[in-house]
Amino acid sequence: MPDITSDDGAHLTEKTRTYLATPGEDRILNNWKSIWIGHHDAKHVHAKLDMMLKTPPSSRPKNLLVYGESNVGKSTILERWAEAVNQKAAVAAEAEDPETMGDWAVLPVVRVQTPPKGDEGRLYDNILRAMGFPLPISYSASAKCQTVLKLLANNQTKIVMLDEFHNALSGRFDQRLHFNVVIKNLTNEAGIPLVVAGVEAVEMVFNKEDQLHRRFSRIKLEAWRDNDDWRKLLRSFERLIPLKHPSSLAQPEMATTLYEVSSGRIGDLSDVLREAAIRAILSGEERITPDMIQAV
């Protein structure tokens, strides 16, 4: 177990400082997923999702497209919100009287990957697995669809999320058209909105399809700029990376180096900092240096 002095980790949050007792790279690998910074883009998307969650069911629900280049944080933002909402619902359900709960769990948000080529049957399979109710492959797409609709109603699902929606663009033109009809019918029959996330090509396709264009509002996520907000983000990361000594990530040289290697994409920044933090521990330096960043 690492030797911890009273001065070690003074720059960290109270919770992060408790991780310093974990030896070796496990200190980073075991805790990295817990790092979450509620930056302005994340708060904007979450506020929109909170409003959608409260919207009553409708025969023509208003959907949401979250789009942007790869690694700007789309999936993480949606995943964090979905996990928090479902966890809150689970805690509330545990406090209920078991005799009044019924036979179905409450699952407000179902989040799945969009299947390649917009395959209808595989979409239903993904949703059913996410809800813990997989069906044999031999079932028809129609049978799977009806089961999905039943489960969404029984589990009191309010939102379905389709991540990596650009996967659907790999199909032929007729396959893409069919998938558009599938998602339109799914949201209409379930009466709940869809939230889809994908790269910028998805938004271009939506603009060409009148029904998708009118049914989906948009939020675009962009790479960060090298400015005060970027340095504020780096300071937030530094308080959450369990290293004994401060790395001064927001100082001009470090901030510029991190911006250059990540191009301002928060996903790339996170990957670089994770690998550099592991190097910092294994070297005994216990702080991230410019050389460690360049070596990633």
Coordinates of C-alpha atoms in Angstrom, one line a residue:
M1 CA 0.0 0.0 0.0
P2 CA 1.4 3.5 -0.9
D3 CA 2.7 5.7 1.9
I4 CA 0.3 8.6 2.3
T5 CA 1.4 11.8 4.1
S6 CA -0.8 14.6 5.4
D7 CA 0.2 16.8 2.5
D8 CA -0.4 14.2 -0.2
G9 CA -3.5 14.9 -2.3
A10 CA -4.2 18.3 -0.7
H11 CA -5.3 19.6 -4.1
L12 CA -7.9 16.8 -4.6
T13 CA -11.5 16.5 -3.7
E14 CA -12.2 14.7 -0.4
K15 CA -13.5 11.6 -2.1
T16 CA -10.7 11.5 -4.7
R17 CA -8.1 11.6 -1.9
T18 CA -9.4 8.3 -0.5
Y19 CA -8.3 6.6 -3.7
L20 CA -4.6 7.4 -3.0
A21 CA -4.4 4.2 -0.9
T22 CA -4.9 2.1 -4.0
P23 CA -1.6 0.8 -5.2
G24 CA -0.2 1.0 -8.8
E25 CA -2.2 1.7 -11.9
D26 CA -5.3 0.2 -10.4
R27 CA -5.7 3.5 -8.7
I28 CA -6.5 5.0 -12.1
L29 CA -8.0 2.1 -13.9
N30 CA -10.5 1.2 -11.1
N31 CA -11.7 4.8 -10.5
W32 CA -11.5 6.5 -13.9
K33 CA -15.1 5.8 -14.8
S34 CA -16.2 7.6 -11.7
I35 CA -14.7 10.9 -13.0
W36 CA -17.4 13.2 -14.1
I37 CA -17.3 16.9 -14.7
G38 CA -20.7 18.6 -15.2
H39 CA -19.5 21.1 -17.7
H40 CA -21.8 23.6 -19.5
D41 CA -22.6 21.3 -22.5
A42 CA -23.5 18.4 -20.2
K43 CA -25.7 20.7 -18.1
H44 CA -27.5 22.0 -21.3
V45 CA -28.2 18.5 -22.5
H46 CA -29.3 17.2 -19.1
A47 CA -31.7 20.1 -18.7
K48 CA -33.3 19.3 -22.0
L49 CA -33.6 15.6 -21.0
D50 CA -35.1 16.5 -17.6
M51 CA -37.8 18.4 -19.4
M52 CA -38.5 15.6 -21.8
L53 CA -38.7 13.1 -18.9
K54 CA -41.5 15.2 -17.4
T55 CA -43.4 15.5 -20.7
P56 CA -46.7 13.4 -20.8
P57 CA -47.0 10.7 -23.4
S58 CA -48.1 11.8 -26.8
S59 CA -49.1 10.3 -30.2
R60 CA -46.4 12.6 -31.8
P61 CA -43.7 13.1 -29.2
K62 CA -40.9 15.6 -29.8
N63 CA -37.6 13.8 -30.1
L64 CA -34.0 15.0 -29.7
L65 CA -30.9 14.6 -31.8
V66 CA -27.5 15.1 -30.0
Y67 CA -24.8 15.3 -32.6
G68 CA -21.2 16.3 -33.1
E69 CA -17.8 15.0 -34.2
S70 CA -16.4 11.8 -32.5
N71 CA -15.2 12.0 -28.9
V72 CA -16.9 15.3 -27.9
G73 CA -18.7 13.6 -25.1
K74 CA -22.1 12.6 -26.6
S75 CA -22.3 9.1 -25.3
T76 CA -20.9 9.9 -21.8
I77 CA -23.3 12.7 -21.3
L78 CA -26.3 10.5 -22.2
E79 CA -25.0 7.6 -20.2
R80 CA -24.5 9.6 -17.1
W81 CA -28.0 11.1 -17.2
A82 CA -29.6 7.7 -17.9
E83 CA -27.8 6.0 -15.1
A84 CA -28.7 8.7 -12.6
V85 CA -32.4 8.7 -13.6
N86 CA -32.7 4.9 -13.5
Q87 CA -30.8 4.7 -10.2
K88 CA -33.1 7.3 -8.6
A89 CA -36.1 5.4 -9.8
A90 CA -34.7 2.1 -8.3
V91 CA -34.1 3.8 -5.0
A92 CA -37.6 5.2 -5.0
A93 CA -39.0 1.8 -5.8
E94 CA -37.2 0.1 -3.0
A95 CA -38.9 2.5 -0.6
E96 CA -42.3 1.6 -1.9
D97 CA -44.6 -0.9 -0.3
P98 CA -43.9 -4.2 -2.1
E99 CA -47.6 -5.0 -2.3
T100 CA -48.3 -1.9 -4.3
M101 CA -45.4 -2.1 -6.7
G102 CA -46.8 -4.7 -9.1
D103 CA -44.7 -7.2 -11.0
W104 CA -42.7 -4.9 -13.2
A105 CA -39.6 -2.9 -12.4
V106 CA -39.6 0.9 -13.2
L107 CA -37.1 1.7 -15.9
P108 CA -37.5 5.3 -17.0
V109 CA -34.7 5.3 -19.6
V110 CA -33.6 2.6 -22.0
R111 CA -30.3 3.3 -23.7
V112 CA -29.0 1.0 -26.5
Q113 CA -26.6 1.0 -29.5
T114 CA -28.1 1.6 -32.9
P115 CA -27.5 -1.6 -35.0
P116 CA -25.5 -1.5 -38.2
K117 CA -27.5 -0.8 -41.3
G118 CA -30.5 0.1 -39.2
D119 CA -31.5 -3.5 -38.8
E120 CA -35.0 -3.5 -37.4
G121 CA -34.8 -6.9 -35.7
R122 CA -31.5 -6.2 -34.1
L123 CA -32.8 -2.9 -32.8
Y124 CA -35.6 -4.7 -31.0
D125 CA -33.1 -7.3 -29.8
N126 CA -30.9 -4.5 -28.3
I127 CA -33.9 -2.9 -26.5
L128 CA -35.1 -6.3 -25.2
R129 CA -31.7 -7.2 -23.8
A130 CA -31.4 -3.8 -22.2
M131 CA -34.7 -4.5 -20.5
G132 CA -33.6 -8.0 -19.4
F133 CA -36.0 -9.7 -21.7
P134 CA -34.2 -11.3 -24.7
L135 CA -36.2 -13.2 -27.2
P136 CA -35.1 -16.1 -29.5
I137 CA -33.7 -15.1 -32.8
S138 CA -36.5 -17.1 -34.5
Y139 CA -39.1 -14.5 -33.4
S140 CA -40.3 -12.2 -36.2
A141 CA -39.5 -8.5 -36.1
S142 CA -43.2 -7.9 -35.7
A143 CA -43.4 -10.1 -32.6
K144 CA -40.3 -8.5 -31.1
C145 CA -41.8 -5.0 -31.7
Q146 CA -45.0 -5.9 -29.9
T147 CA -43.0 -7.2 -27.0
V148 CA -40.9 -4.0 -26.9
L149 CA -44.0 -1.9 -26.8
K150 CA -45.5 -4.0 -24.0
L151 CA -42.3 -3.8 -21.9
L152 CA -41.9 0.0 -22.4
A153 CA -45.4 0.4 -21.1
N154 CA -45.1 -2.0 -18.2
N155 CA -41.7 -0.7 -17.1
Q156 CA -43.0 2.9 -17.3
T157 CA -40.3 3.9 -19.7
K158 CA -40.3 7.6 -20.5
I159 CA -37.4 7.9 -23.0
V160 CA -35.6 5.5 -25.4
M161 CA -32.0 6.4 -26.3
L162 CA -30.3 5.2 -29.5
D163 CA -26.6 5.9 -29.3
E164 CA -24.2 5.7 -32.3
F165 CA -27.0 6.4 -34.7
H166 CA -24.6 6.8 -37.6
N167 CA -24.4 3.0 -37.6
A168 CA -27.8 3.1 -39.4
L169 CA -26.3 5.1 -42.2
S170 CA -24.1 2.2 -43.4
G171 CA -27.1 0.5 -45.0
R172 CA -28.5 0.9 -48.5
F173 CA -30.8 3.8 -49.2
D174 CA -33.9 1.6 -49.0
Q175 CA -32.7 0.2 -45.6
R176 CA -32.2 3.7 -44.3
L177 CA -35.7 4.7 -45.4
H178 CA -37.2 1.7 -43.7
F179 CA -35.3 2.4 -40.5
N180 CA -36.7 5.9 -40.5
V181 CA -40.2 4.5 -40.6
V182 CA -39.3 2.0 -37.8
I183 CA -38.2 4.6 -35.4
K184 CA -41.1 6.9 -36.3
N185 CA -43.6 4.1 -35.6
L186 CA -41.8 3.1 -32.4
T187 CA -42.0 6.5 -30.9
N188 CA -45.6 7.1 -32.1
E189 CA -46.9 3.7 -30.8
A190 CA -45.0 3.9 -27.5
G191 CA -46.0 7.6 -27.1
I192 CA -42.5 8.4 -25.7
P193 CA -39.7 10.4 -27.2
L194 CA -36.5 9.1 -28.8
V195 CA -33.1 10.6 -28.0
V196 CA -30.5 9.7 -30.7
A197 CA -26.8 10.6 -30.7
G198 CA -24.4 10.5 -33.6
V199 CA -21.8 12.2 -35.7
E200 CA -22.6 15.3 -37.9
A201 CA -23.5 13.1 -40.9
V202 CA -26.7 12.1 -39.0
E203 CA -27.9 15.7 -38.8
M204 CA -27.3 16.1 -42.5
V205 CA -29.5 13.0 -43.2
F206 CA -32.2 14.3 -40.8
N207 CA -32.3 17.6 -42.7
K208 CA -33.0 15.7 -46.0
E209 CA -35.8 13.7 -44.4
D210 CA -38.8 15.9 -43.8
Q211 CA -40.5 13.8 -41.1
L212 CA -37.2 13.4 -39.2
H213 CA -36.4 17.0 -39.6
R214 CA -39.7 18.1 -38.1
R215 CA -39.8 15.5 -35.3
F216 CA -36.3 16.1 -33.9
S217 CA -35.0 19.1 -32.1
R218 CA -31.2 19.4 -32.1
I219 CA -28.3 20.0 -29.8
K220 CA -24.8 20.2 -31.3
L221 CA -21.8 19.4 -29.2
E222 CA -18.5 20.9 -30.3
A223 CA -14.8 20.6 -29.4
W224 CA -13.6 23.0 -26.7
R225 CA -11.7 26.1 -27.5
D226 CA -8.3 27.0 -25.9
N227 CA -9.6 29.6 -23.6
D228 CA -10.6 30.2 -19.9
D229 CA -13.3 27.5 -20.1
W230 CA -10.7 25.0 -21.3
R231 CA -8.4 25.8 -18.3
K232 CA -11.3 25.6 -15.9
L233 CA -12.1 22.1 -17.3
L234 CA -8.4 21.1 -16.7
R235 CA -8.5 22.4 -13.1
S236 CA -11.6 20.2 -12.6
F237 CA -9.9 17.2 -14.0
E238 CA -6.9 17.8 -11.7
R239 CA -9.0 17.7 -8.6
L240 CA -10.4 14.3 -9.7
I241 CA -7.3 12.5 -10.9
P242 CA -5.9 10.6 -7.8
L243 CA -2.3 11.6 -7.9
K244 CA -0.4 12.7 -4.7
H245 CA 1.0 15.9 -6.2
P246 CA -0.6 18.6 -8.3
S247 CA 0.2 18.6 -12.0
S248 CA -0.7 22.2 -12.8
L249 CA -2.7 21.2 -15.8
A250 CA -4.2 24.6 -16.3
Q251 CA -0.8 26.4 -16.5
P252 CA -0.1 27.8 -20.0
E253 CA 2.4 25.2 -21.2
M254 CA 0.4 22.2 -20.0
A255 CA -2.9 23.6 -21.1
T256 CA -1.6 24.3 -24.6
T257 CA 0.0 20.8 -24.8
L258 CA -3.2 19.1 -23.8
Y259 CA -5.2 21.1 -26.2
E260 CA -2.8 20.2 -29.1
V261 CA -2.9 16.5 -28.4
S262 CA -6.6 16.3 -27.9
S263 CA -7.8 19.0 -30.4
G264 CA -10.2 20.1 -27.7
R265 CA -12.2 16.9 -27.7
I266 CA -13.1 15.9 -24.2
G267 CA -13.1 12.2 -24.9
D268 CA -9.5 12.4 -26.3
L269 CA -8.5 14.6 -23.4
S270 CA -9.8 12.0 -20.9
D271 CA -7.9 9.2 -22.7
V272 CA -4.6 11.2 -22.7
L273 CA -5.0 12.2 -19.0
R274 CA -5.8 8.6 -18.0
E275 CA -2.7 7.2 -19.7
A276 CA -0.5 10.0 -18.4
A277 CA -1.8 9.5 -14.9
I278 CA -0.8 5.8 -15.1
R279 CA 2.7 6.8 -16.2
A280 CA 2.9 9.3 -13.3
I281 CA 2.2 6.5 -10.8
L282 CA 4.4 3.9 -12.3
S283 CA 7.3 6.4 -12.5
G284 CA 6.9 7.4 -8.9
E285 CA 6.5 11.0 -10.0
E286 CA 2.9 11.2 -8.9
R287 CA 2.2 14.2 -11.1
I288 CA 1.6 14.5 -14.9
T289 CA 4.4 16.2 -16.8
P290 CA 4.5 17.5 -20.4
D291 CA 6.8 14.7 -21.4
M292 CA 4.3 12.1 -20.1
I293 CA 1.6 13.8 -22.2
Q294 CA 3.7 13.8 -25.3
A295 CA 4.6 10.1 -24.7
V296 CA 1.0 8.9 -24.8

